[in-house]
Amino acid sequence: MPNASRPRLRRLLVFATGNWLARGYLAVCAASVLVMFLFPGSDLALGPLMLTAPLSLVSVVLPFGPGTEGSGAVDVLAAGFWTLWLLLCALVNAAVLGALVARSVTTAPAGVRDSLPRITASSEPGGADMARSARPHPHGVRALLAPAVDNWLARGYLAVVAASLGFFLYAVYLSPDPGFAGIWPFMATAPLGILAFLVASPAEYFSLSWLSPLLFSVGVGLSGLVNAALFGLLARRLRAPGVRPAT
């Protein structure tokens, strides 16, 4: 492993375990695994898979996992692979939550900031460039969605969401048999994509079947943006040395 990636891996583990929100999430995941073993035939057995979505749902399309046919050694290896993958997904999601509540250790207190001299364009040579760099960052929706498009991790995830949504729209409006095309954007944007499915489902029962795909597409798009912003925020925090998780 390159030396440059080791600090980021350590920071990922710190974000995943160093604050109350991430630890609480990991505790819920551990409890869901226990429930899965106690009630393997119930809907609750899907808890670990849904709690670690969307990354955990990648295992659905892999040819190797629980239920793989073969000898006993193959079954054990498949179960072990699935367990490690689930643990990795849980750690990444916990790190996302840890990055969400992280705070900067380099931010000066309010009293100190007020006492700092203000830089204007005419105060000194180069002041215009310094003043421009000191302008406040965008606020509101733009600030919330900025992490979704300013790094490779978030952009790559958005590309996957766009591809799955494009396939769904093609299957619904251009294909004679759409089948279960909605499962791909559903999986790509889970767990928030579940809400999009629940919102769009009632339209099927009120003679508004044409509206259901549109509602689902909008909901999936918004869910993808939120997930991408969270992944992007994690990527930012891993690069920023002056940020640490809240305890």
PDB file of C-alpha atoms in Angstrom:
ATOM      1  CA  MET A   1       0.000   0.000   0.000  1.00  0.00           C
ATOM      2  CA  PRO A   2       1.452   3.429  -0.913  1.00  0.00           C
ATOM      3  CA  ASN A   3       2.537   5.501   2.055  1.00  0.00           C
ATOM      4  CA  ALA A   4       0.299   8.387   0.945  1.00  0.00           C
ATOM      5  CA  SER A   5      -2.845   6.276   1.283  1.00  0.00           C
ATOM      6  CA  ARG A   6      -2.098   5.006   4.795  1.00  0.00           C
ATOM      7  CA  PRO A   7      -2.945   8.261   6.610  1.00  0.00           C
ATOM      8  CA  ARG A   8      -6.247   8.414   4.736  1.00  0.00           C
ATOM      9  CA  LEU A   9      -7.046   4.832   5.704  1.00  0.00           C
ATOM     10  CA  ARG A  10      -6.307   5.660   9.333  1.00  0.00           C
ATOM     11  CA  ARG A  11      -8.485   8.769   9.090  1.00  0.00           C
ATOM     12  CA  LEU A  12     -11.251   6.661   7.565  1.00  0.00           C
ATOM     13  CA  LEU A  13     -11.140   4.331  10.562  1.00  0.00           C
ATOM     14  CA  VAL A  14     -11.053   7.286  12.953  1.00  0.00           C
ATOM     15  CA  PHE A  15     -14.127   8.827  11.330  1.00  0.00           C
ATOM     16  CA  ALA A  16     -15.871   5.435  11.449  1.00  0.00           C
ATOM     17  CA  THR A  17     -15.249   4.867  15.154  1.00  0.00           C
ATOM     18  CA  GLY A  18     -14.340   8.205  16.726  1.00  0.00           C
ATOM     19  CA  ASN A  19     -17.733   9.826  17.350  1.00  0.00           C
ATOM     20  CA  TRP A  20     -21.083   8.972  18.867  1.00  0.00           C
ATOM     21  CA  LEU A  21     -23.043   8.993  15.595  1.00  0.00           C
ATOM     22  CA  ALA A  22     -20.731   6.541  13.815  1.00  0.00           C
ATOM     23  CA  ARG A  23     -20.488   4.258  16.847  1.00  0.00           C
ATOM     24  CA  GLY A  24     -24.261   4.275  17.223  1.00  0.00           C
ATOM     25  CA  TYR A  25     -24.663   3.307  13.577  1.00  0.00           C
ATOM     26  CA  LEU A  26     -22.177   0.449  13.945  1.00  0.00           C
ATOM     27  CA  ALA A  27     -24.042  -0.755  17.035  1.00  0.00           C
ATOM     28  CA  VAL A  28     -27.310  -0.800  15.075  1.00  0.00           C
ATOM     29  CA  CYS A  29     -25.620  -2.753  12.275  1.00  0.00           C
ATOM     30  CA  ALA A  30     -24.266  -5.279  14.772  1.00  0.00           C
ATOM     31  CA  ALA A  31     -27.730  -5.681  16.292  1.00  0.00           C
ATOM     32  CA  SER A  32     -29.229  -6.220  12.839  1.00  0.00           C
ATOM     33  CA  VAL A  33     -26.721  -9.007  12.153  1.00  0.00           C
ATOM     34  CA  LEU A  34     -27.775 -10.682  15.394  1.00  0.00           C
ATOM     35  CA  VAL A  35     -31.435 -10.393  14.385  1.00  0.00           C
ATOM     36  CA  MET A  36     -30.572 -11.866  10.978  1.00  0.00           C
ATOM     37  CA  PHE A  37     -29.168 -15.002  12.644  1.00  0.00           C
ATOM     38  CA  LEU A  38     -32.076 -15.261  15.104  1.00  0.00           C
ATOM     39  CA  PHE A  39     -34.787 -14.812  12.458  1.00  0.00           C
ATOM     40  CA  PRO A  40     -33.227 -15.872   9.131  1.00  0.00           C
ATOM     41  CA  GLY A  41     -36.569 -16.422   7.406  1.00  0.00           C
ATOM     42  CA  SER A  42     -38.157 -13.053   8.222  1.00  0.00           C
ATOM     43  CA  ASP A  43     -37.978  -9.700   6.464  1.00  0.00           C
ATOM     44  CA  LEU A  44     -35.761  -8.513   9.323  1.00  0.00           C
ATOM     45  CA  ALA A  45     -32.981 -10.663   7.884  1.00  0.00           C
ATOM     46  CA  LEU A  46     -32.529  -8.004   5.200  1.00  0.00           C
ATOM     47  CA  GLY A  47     -31.619  -5.442   7.867  1.00  0.00           C
ATOM     48  CA  PRO A  48     -27.804  -5.645   7.526  1.00  0.00           C
ATOM     49  CA  LEU A  49     -28.028  -5.408   3.746  1.00  0.00           C
ATOM     50  CA  MET A  50     -30.268  -2.325   3.824  1.00  0.00           C
ATOM     51  CA  LEU A  51     -28.416  -0.600   6.662  1.00  0.00           C
ATOM     52  CA  THR A  52     -25.138  -0.811   4.759  1.00  0.00           C
ATOM     53  CA  ALA A  53     -26.630   0.274   1.410  1.00  0.00           C
ATOM     54  CA  PRO A  54     -25.867   1.407  -1.218  1.00  0.00           C
ATOM     55  CA  LEU A  55     -22.412  -0.213  -1.274  1.00  0.00           C
ATOM     56  CA  SER A  56     -23.598  -3.494   0.220  1.00  0.00           C
ATOM     57  CA  LEU A  57     -26.081  -4.007  -2.610  1.00  0.00           C
ATOM     58  CA  VAL A  58     -23.171  -4.377  -5.032  1.00  0.00           C
ATOM     59  CA  SER A  59     -22.824  -7.917  -3.648  1.00  0.00           C
ATOM     60  CA  VAL A  60     -26.194  -8.776  -5.215  1.00  0.00           C
ATOM     61  CA  VAL A  61     -24.693  -8.646  -8.706  1.00  0.00           C
ATOM     62  CA  LEU A  62     -21.526 -10.511  -7.752  1.00  0.00           C
ATOM     63  CA  PRO A  63     -21.449 -14.245  -8.599  1.00  0.00           C
ATOM     64  CA  PHE A  64     -19.875 -15.083  -5.243  1.00  0.00           C
ATOM     65  CA  GLY A  65     -21.656 -14.837  -1.918  1.00  0.00           C
ATOM     66  CA  PRO A  66     -24.138 -16.557   0.415  1.00  0.00           C
ATOM     67  CA  GLY A  67     -25.948 -19.343  -1.399  1.00  0.00           C
ATOM     68  CA  THR A  68     -23.064 -20.086  -3.755  1.00  0.00           C
ATOM     69  CA  GLU A  69     -23.280 -23.709  -4.808  1.00  0.00           C
ATOM     70  CA  GLY A  70     -20.284 -25.883  -4.123  1.00  0.00           C
ATOM     71  CA  SER A  71     -18.492 -27.808  -1.431  1.00  0.00           C
ATOM     72  CA  GLY A  72     -18.416 -26.906   2.230  1.00  0.00           C
ATOM     73  CA  ALA A  73     -15.177 -24.989   1.762  1.00  0.00           C
ATOM     74  CA  VAL A  74     -16.766 -22.916  -1.001  1.00  0.00           C
ATOM     75  CA  ASP A  75     -19.743 -22.120   1.235  1.00  0.00           C
ATOM     76  CA  VAL A  76     -17.460 -21.010   4.053  1.00  0.00           C
ATOM     77  CA  LEU A  77     -15.359 -18.896   1.700  1.00  0.00           C
ATOM     78  CA  ALA A  78     -18.467 -17.287   0.188  1.00  0.00           C
ATOM     79  CA  ALA A  79     -19.931 -16.510   3.610  1.00  0.00           C
ATOM     80  CA  GLY A  80     -16.599 -15.079   4.763  1.00  0.00           C
ATOM     81  CA  PHE A  81     -16.321 -12.888   1.674  1.00  0.00           C
ATOM     82  CA  TRP A  82     -19.867 -11.588   2.190  1.00  0.00           C
ATOM     83  CA  THR A  83     -19.164 -10.875   5.870  1.00  0.00           C
ATOM     84  CA  LEU A  84     -15.986  -8.926   5.094  1.00  0.00           C
ATOM     85  CA  TRP A  85     -17.741  -6.978   2.357  1.00  0.00           C
ATOM     86  CA  LEU A  86     -20.603  -6.126   4.720  1.00  0.00           C
ATOM     87  CA  LEU A  87     -18.109  -4.988   7.365  1.00  0.00           C
ATOM     88  CA  LEU A  88     -16.304  -2.778   4.842  1.00  0.00           C
ATOM     89  CA  CYS A  89     -19.604  -1.219   3.744  1.00  0.00           C
ATOM     90  CA  ALA A  90     -20.572  -0.586   7.361  1.00  0.00           C
ATOM     91  CA  LEU A  91     -17.207   1.099   8.039  1.00  0.00           C
ATOM     92  CA  VAL A  92     -17.556   3.343   4.969  1.00  0.00           C
ATOM     93  CA  ASN A  93     -21.087   4.379   5.953  1.00  0.00           C
ATOM     94  CA  ALA A  94     -19.979   4.979   9.528  1.00  0.00           C
ATOM     95  CA  ALA A  95     -17.120   7.131   8.222  1.00  0.00           C
ATOM     96  CA  VAL A  96     -19.633   9.119   6.147  1.00  0.00           C
ATOM     97  CA  LEU A  97     -21.663   9.794   9.287  1.00  0.00           C
ATOM     98  CA  GLY A  98     -18.489  10.661  11.185  1.00  0.00           C
ATOM     99  CA  ALA A  99     -17.471  13.122   8.470  1.00  0.00           C
ATOM    100  CA  LEU A 100     -20.938  14.647   8.627  1.00  0.00           C
ATOM    101  CA  VAL A 101     -20.463  15.698  12.246  1.00  0.00           C
ATOM    102  CA  ALA A 102     -16.717  16.385  12.000  1.00  0.00           C
ATOM    103  CA  ARG A 103     -15.405  19.763  13.027  1.00  0.00           C
ATOM    104  CA  SER A 104     -12.394  21.762  11.977  1.00  0.00           C
ATOM    105  CA  VAL A 105      -9.585  22.136  14.509  1.00  0.00           C
ATOM    106  CA  THR A 106      -8.069  25.051  12.617  1.00  0.00           C
ATOM    107  CA  THR A 107     -11.082  27.364  12.827  1.00  0.00           C
ATOM    108  CA  ALA A 108     -10.327  30.356  15.005  1.00  0.00           C
ATOM    109  CA  PRO A 109     -12.766  31.319  17.773  1.00  0.00           C
ATOM    110  CA  ALA A 110     -15.228  34.098  17.036  1.00  0.00           C
ATOM    111  CA  GLY A 111     -13.357  36.609  19.199  1.00  0.00           C
ATOM    112  CA  VAL A 112     -10.088  35.887  17.459  1.00  0.00           C
ATOM    113  CA  ARG A 113     -11.646  36.146  14.013  1.00  0.00           C
ATOM    114  CA  ASP A 114     -13.149  39.535  14.865  1.00  0.00           C
ATOM    115  CA  SER A 115      -9.750  40.854  15.945  1.00  0.00           C
ATOM    116  CA  LEU A 116      -7.986  39.840  12.734  1.00  0.00           C
ATOM    117  CA  PRO A 117      -7.275  42.668  10.267  1.00  0.00           C
ATOM    118  CA  ARG A 118      -9.544  42.823   7.265  1.00  0.00           C
ATOM    119  CA  ILE A 119      -7.852  42.608   3.871  1.00  0.00           C
ATOM    120  CA  THR A 120      -9.040  44.954   1.176  1.00  0.00           C
ATOM    121  CA  ALA A 121      -8.032  45.311  -2.434  1.00  0.00           C
ATOM    122  CA  SER A 122      -6.207  48.609  -1.757  1.00  0.00           C
ATOM    123  CA  SER A 123      -4.558  47.814   1.570  1.00  0.00           C
ATOM    124  CA  GLU A 124      -1.405  46.205   0.178  1.00  0.00           C
ATOM    125  CA  PRO A 125       0.073  44.740  -3.016  1.00  0.00           C
ATOM    126  CA  GLY A 126      -1.691  41.558  -3.911  1.00  0.00           C
ATOM    127  CA  GLY A 127      -4.546  42.435  -1.611  1.00  0.00           C
ATOM    128  CA  ALA A 128      -7.122  41.915  -4.349  1.00  0.00           C
ATOM    129  CA  ASP A 129      -6.144  38.265  -4.770  1.00  0.00           C
ATOM    130  CA  MET A 130      -6.095  37.708  -1.016  1.00  0.00           C
ATOM    131  CA  ALA A 131      -9.466  39.370  -0.592  1.00  0.00           C
ATOM    132  CA  ARG A 132     -10.905  37.288  -3.385  1.00  0.00           C
ATOM    133  CA  SER A 133      -9.685  34.070  -1.720  1.00  0.00           C
ATOM    134  CA  ALA A 134     -11.127  35.255   1.602  1.00  0.00           C
ATOM    135  CA  ARG A 135     -14.640  35.686   0.250  1.00  0.00           C
ATOM    136  CA  PRO A 136     -17.249  33.570   2.003  1.00  0.00           C
ATOM    137  CA  HIS A 137     -18.104  30.227   0.499  1.00  0.00           C
ATOM    138  CA  PRO A 138     -21.540  29.692  -1.051  1.00  0.00           C
ATOM    139  CA  HIS A 139     -24.360  28.912   1.323  1.00  0.00           C
ATOM    140  CA  GLY A 140     -27.674  27.149   1.135  1.00  0.00           C
ATOM    141  CA  VAL A 141     -28.394  24.464  -1.418  1.00  0.00           C
ATOM    142  CA  ARG A 142     -25.246  25.206  -3.449  1.00  0.00           C
ATOM    143  CA  ALA A 143     -23.042  24.653  -0.424  1.00  0.00           C
ATOM    144  CA  LEU A 144     -24.847  21.428   0.475  1.00  0.00           C
ATOM    145  CA  LEU A 145     -24.565  19.984  -3.018  1.00  0.00           C
ATOM    146  CA  ALA A 146     -21.010  21.177  -3.751  1.00  0.00           C
ATOM    147  CA  PRO A 147     -19.388  17.970  -2.373  1.00  0.00           C
ATOM    148  CA  ALA A 148     -21.512  15.951  -4.814  1.00  0.00           C
ATOM    149  CA  VAL A 149     -19.647  17.256  -7.865  1.00  0.00           C
ATOM    150  CA  ASP A 150     -16.186  18.447  -6.808  1.00  0.00           C
ATOM    151  CA  ASN A 151     -14.396  15.118  -6.309  1.00  0.00           C
ATOM    152  CA  TRP A 152     -13.928  11.873  -8.227  1.00  0.00           C
ATOM    153  CA  LEU A 153     -15.664   9.658  -5.654  1.00  0.00           C
ATOM    154  CA  ALA A 154     -18.941  11.576  -5.777  1.00  0.00           C
ATOM    155  CA  ARG A 155     -18.816  12.077  -9.539  1.00  0.00           C
ATOM    156  CA  GLY A 156     -18.193   8.375 -10.092  1.00  0.00           C
ATOM    157  CA  TYR A 157     -21.145   7.500  -7.897  1.00  0.00           C
ATOM    158  CA  LEU A 158     -23.360   9.976  -9.752  1.00  0.00           C
ATOM    159  CA  ALA A 159     -22.305   8.366 -13.032  1.00  0.00           C
ATOM    160  CA  VAL A 160     -23.521   4.999 -11.723  1.00  0.00           C
ATOM    161  CA  VAL A 161     -26.816   6.539 -10.607  1.00  0.00           C
ATOM    162  CA  ALA A 162     -27.279   8.261 -13.966  1.00  0.00           C
ATOM    163  CA  ALA A 163     -26.592   5.019 -15.854  1.00  0.00           C
ATOM    164  CA  SER A 164     -29.059   3.034 -13.756  1.00  0.00           C
ATOM    165  CA  LEU A 165     -31.708   5.750 -14.059  1.00  0.00           C
ATOM    166  CA  GLY A 166     -31.169   6.023 -17.810  1.00  0.00           C
ATOM    167  CA  PHE A 167     -31.601   2.265 -18.171  1.00  0.00           C
ATOM    168  CA  PHE A 168     -34.809   2.441 -16.135  1.00  0.00           C
ATOM    169  CA  LEU A 169     -36.280   5.241 -18.260  1.00  0.00           C
ATOM    170  CA  TYR A 170     -35.335   3.431 -21.462  1.00  0.00           C
ATOM    171  CA  ALA A 171     -36.943   0.208 -20.225  1.00  0.00           C
ATOM    172  CA  VAL A 172     -40.144   1.963 -19.118  1.00  0.00           C
ATOM    173  CA  TYR A 173     -40.746   4.209 -22.126  1.00  0.00           C
ATOM    174  CA  LEU A 174     -38.980   2.464 -25.022  1.00  0.00           C
ATOM    175  CA  SER A 175     -38.786  -1.212 -24.187  1.00  0.00           C
ATOM    176  CA  PRO A 176     -41.806  -3.480 -24.728  1.00  0.00           C
ATOM    177  CA  ASP A 177     -41.051  -5.347 -21.492  1.00  0.00           C
ATOM    178  CA  PRO A 178     -39.509  -3.182 -18.742  1.00  0.00           C
ATOM    179  CA  GLY A 179     -39.407  -6.097 -16.318  1.00  0.00           C
ATOM    180  CA  PHE A 180     -37.672  -5.176 -13.073  1.00  0.00           C
ATOM    181  CA  ALA A 181     -35.588  -2.328 -14.488  1.00  0.00           C
ATOM    182  CA  GLY A 182     -36.402  -0.187 -11.454  1.00  0.00           C
ATOM    183  CA  ILE A 183     -34.310  -2.429  -9.225  1.00  0.00           C
ATOM    184  CA  TRP A 184     -31.073  -0.880 -10.520  1.00  0.00           C
ATOM    185  CA  PRO A 185     -31.716   2.777  -9.555  1.00  0.00           C
ATOM    186  CA  PHE A 186     -33.401   1.484  -6.397  1.00  0.00           C
ATOM    187  CA  MET A 187     -30.235  -0.364  -5.397  1.00  0.00           C
ATOM    188  CA  ALA A 188     -27.900   2.430  -6.502  1.00  0.00           C
ATOM    189  CA  THR A 189     -29.610   5.056  -4.341  1.00  0.00           C
ATOM    190  CA  ALA A 190     -30.620   2.986  -1.312  1.00  0.00           C
ATOM    191  CA  PRO A 191     -31.439   3.565   1.475  1.00  0.00           C
ATOM    192  CA  LEU A 192     -32.979   6.896   0.415  1.00  0.00           C
ATOM    193  CA  GLY A 193     -34.143   5.307  -2.833  1.00  0.00           C
ATOM    194  CA  ILE A 194     -36.590   3.285  -0.751  1.00  0.00           C
ATOM    195  CA  LEU A 195     -38.471   6.506  -0.006  1.00  0.00           C
ATOM    196  CA  ALA A 196     -38.668   7.267  -3.729  1.00  0.00           C
ATOM    197  CA  PHE A 197     -40.204   3.853  -4.310  1.00  0.00           C
ATOM    198  CA  LEU A 198     -42.738   4.332  -1.506  1.00  0.00           C
ATOM    199  CA  VAL A 199     -43.748   7.767  -2.794  1.00  0.00           C
ATOM    200  CA  ALA A 200     -44.181   6.572  -6.379  1.00  0.00           C
ATOM    201  CA  SER A 201     -46.022   3.344  -5.585  1.00  0.00           C
ATOM    202  CA  PRO A 202     -49.490   4.809  -4.725  1.00  0.00           C
ATOM    203  CA  ALA A 203     -49.817   6.273  -8.239  1.00  0.00           C
ATOM    204  CA  GLU A 204     -50.137   2.712  -9.573  1.00  0.00           C
ATOM    205  CA  TYR A 205     -53.409   2.266  -7.658  1.00  0.00           C
ATOM    206  CA  PHE A 206     -55.128   5.518  -8.693  1.00  0.00           C
ATOM    207  CA  SER A 207     -55.112   5.120 -12.486  1.00  0.00           C
ATOM    208  CA  LEU A 208     -51.999   7.295 -12.658  1.00  0.00           C
ATOM    209  CA  SER A 209     -49.530   4.665 -13.762  1.00  0.00           C
ATOM    210  CA  TRP A 210     -47.884   7.192 -16.113  1.00  0.00           C
ATOM    211  CA  LEU A 211     -46.995   9.343 -13.097  1.00  0.00           C
ATOM    212  CA  SER A 212     -45.308   6.606 -11.082  1.00  0.00           C
ATOM    213  CA  PRO A 213     -42.107   6.385 -13.206  1.00  0.00           C
ATOM    214  CA  LEU A 214     -41.734  10.158 -13.151  1.00  0.00           C
ATOM    215  CA  LEU A 215     -42.095  10.372  -9.372  1.00  0.00           C
ATOM    216  CA  PHE A 216     -39.710   7.467  -8.934  1.00  0.00           C
ATOM    217  CA  SER A 217     -37.146   9.052 -11.274  1.00  0.00           C
ATOM    218  CA  VAL A 218     -37.267  12.397  -9.471  1.00  0.00           C
ATOM    219  CA  GLY A 219     -36.991  10.699  -6.087  1.00  0.00           C
ATOM    220  CA  VAL A 220     -34.103   8.538  -7.238  1.00  0.00           C
ATOM    221  CA  GLY A 221     -32.303  11.563  -8.676  1.00  0.00           C
ATOM    222  CA  LEU A 222     -32.628  13.489  -5.413  1.00  0.00           C
ATOM    223  CA  SER A 223     -31.571  10.444  -3.404  1.00  0.00           C
ATOM    224  CA  GLY A 224     -28.512  10.050  -5.611  1.00  0.00           C
ATOM    225  CA  LEU A 225     -27.566  13.688  -5.095  1.00  0.00           C
ATOM    226  CA  VAL A 226     -27.837  13.355  -1.318  1.00  0.00           C
ATOM    227  CA  ASN A 227     -25.772  10.169  -1.285  1.00  0.00           C
ATOM    228  CA  ALA A 228     -23.182  11.733  -3.592  1.00  0.00           C
ATOM    229  CA  ALA A 229     -22.937  14.790  -1.340  1.00  0.00           C
ATOM    230  CA  LEU A 230     -22.314  12.531   1.654  1.00  0.00           C
ATOM    231  CA  PHE A 231     -19.639  10.535  -0.169  1.00  0.00           C
ATOM    232  CA  GLY A 232     -18.081  13.767  -1.394  1.00  0.00           C
ATOM    233  CA  LEU A 233     -18.062  15.196   2.112  1.00  0.00           C
ATOM    234  CA  LEU A 234     -16.195  12.119   3.296  1.00  0.00           C
ATOM    235  CA  ALA A 235     -13.646  12.557   0.487  1.00  0.00           C
ATOM    236  CA  ARG A 236     -13.153  16.193   1.537  1.00  0.00           C
ATOM    237  CA  ARG A 237     -12.673  15.296   5.190  1.00  0.00           C
ATOM    238  CA  LEU A 238     -10.136  12.606   4.360  1.00  0.00           C
ATOM    239  CA  ARG A 239      -8.044  15.165   2.465  1.00  0.00           C
ATOM    240  CA  ALA A 240      -8.329  17.959   5.032  1.00  0.00           C
ATOM    241  CA  PRO A 241      -5.692  17.604   7.779  1.00  0.00           C
ATOM    242  CA  GLY A 242      -7.372  20.181  10.014  1.00  0.00           C
ATOM    243  CA  VAL A 243     -10.611  18.243  10.490  1.00  0.00           C
ATOM    244  CA  ARG A 244     -11.311  15.689  13.171  1.00  0.00           C
ATOM    245  CA  PRO A 245     -14.428  13.731  14.133  1.00  0.00           C
ATOM    246  CA  ALA A 246     -16.633  15.034  16.896  1.00  0.00           C
ATOM    247  CA  THR A 247     -16.445  12.879  20.005  1.00  0.00           C
TER     248      THR A 247
END
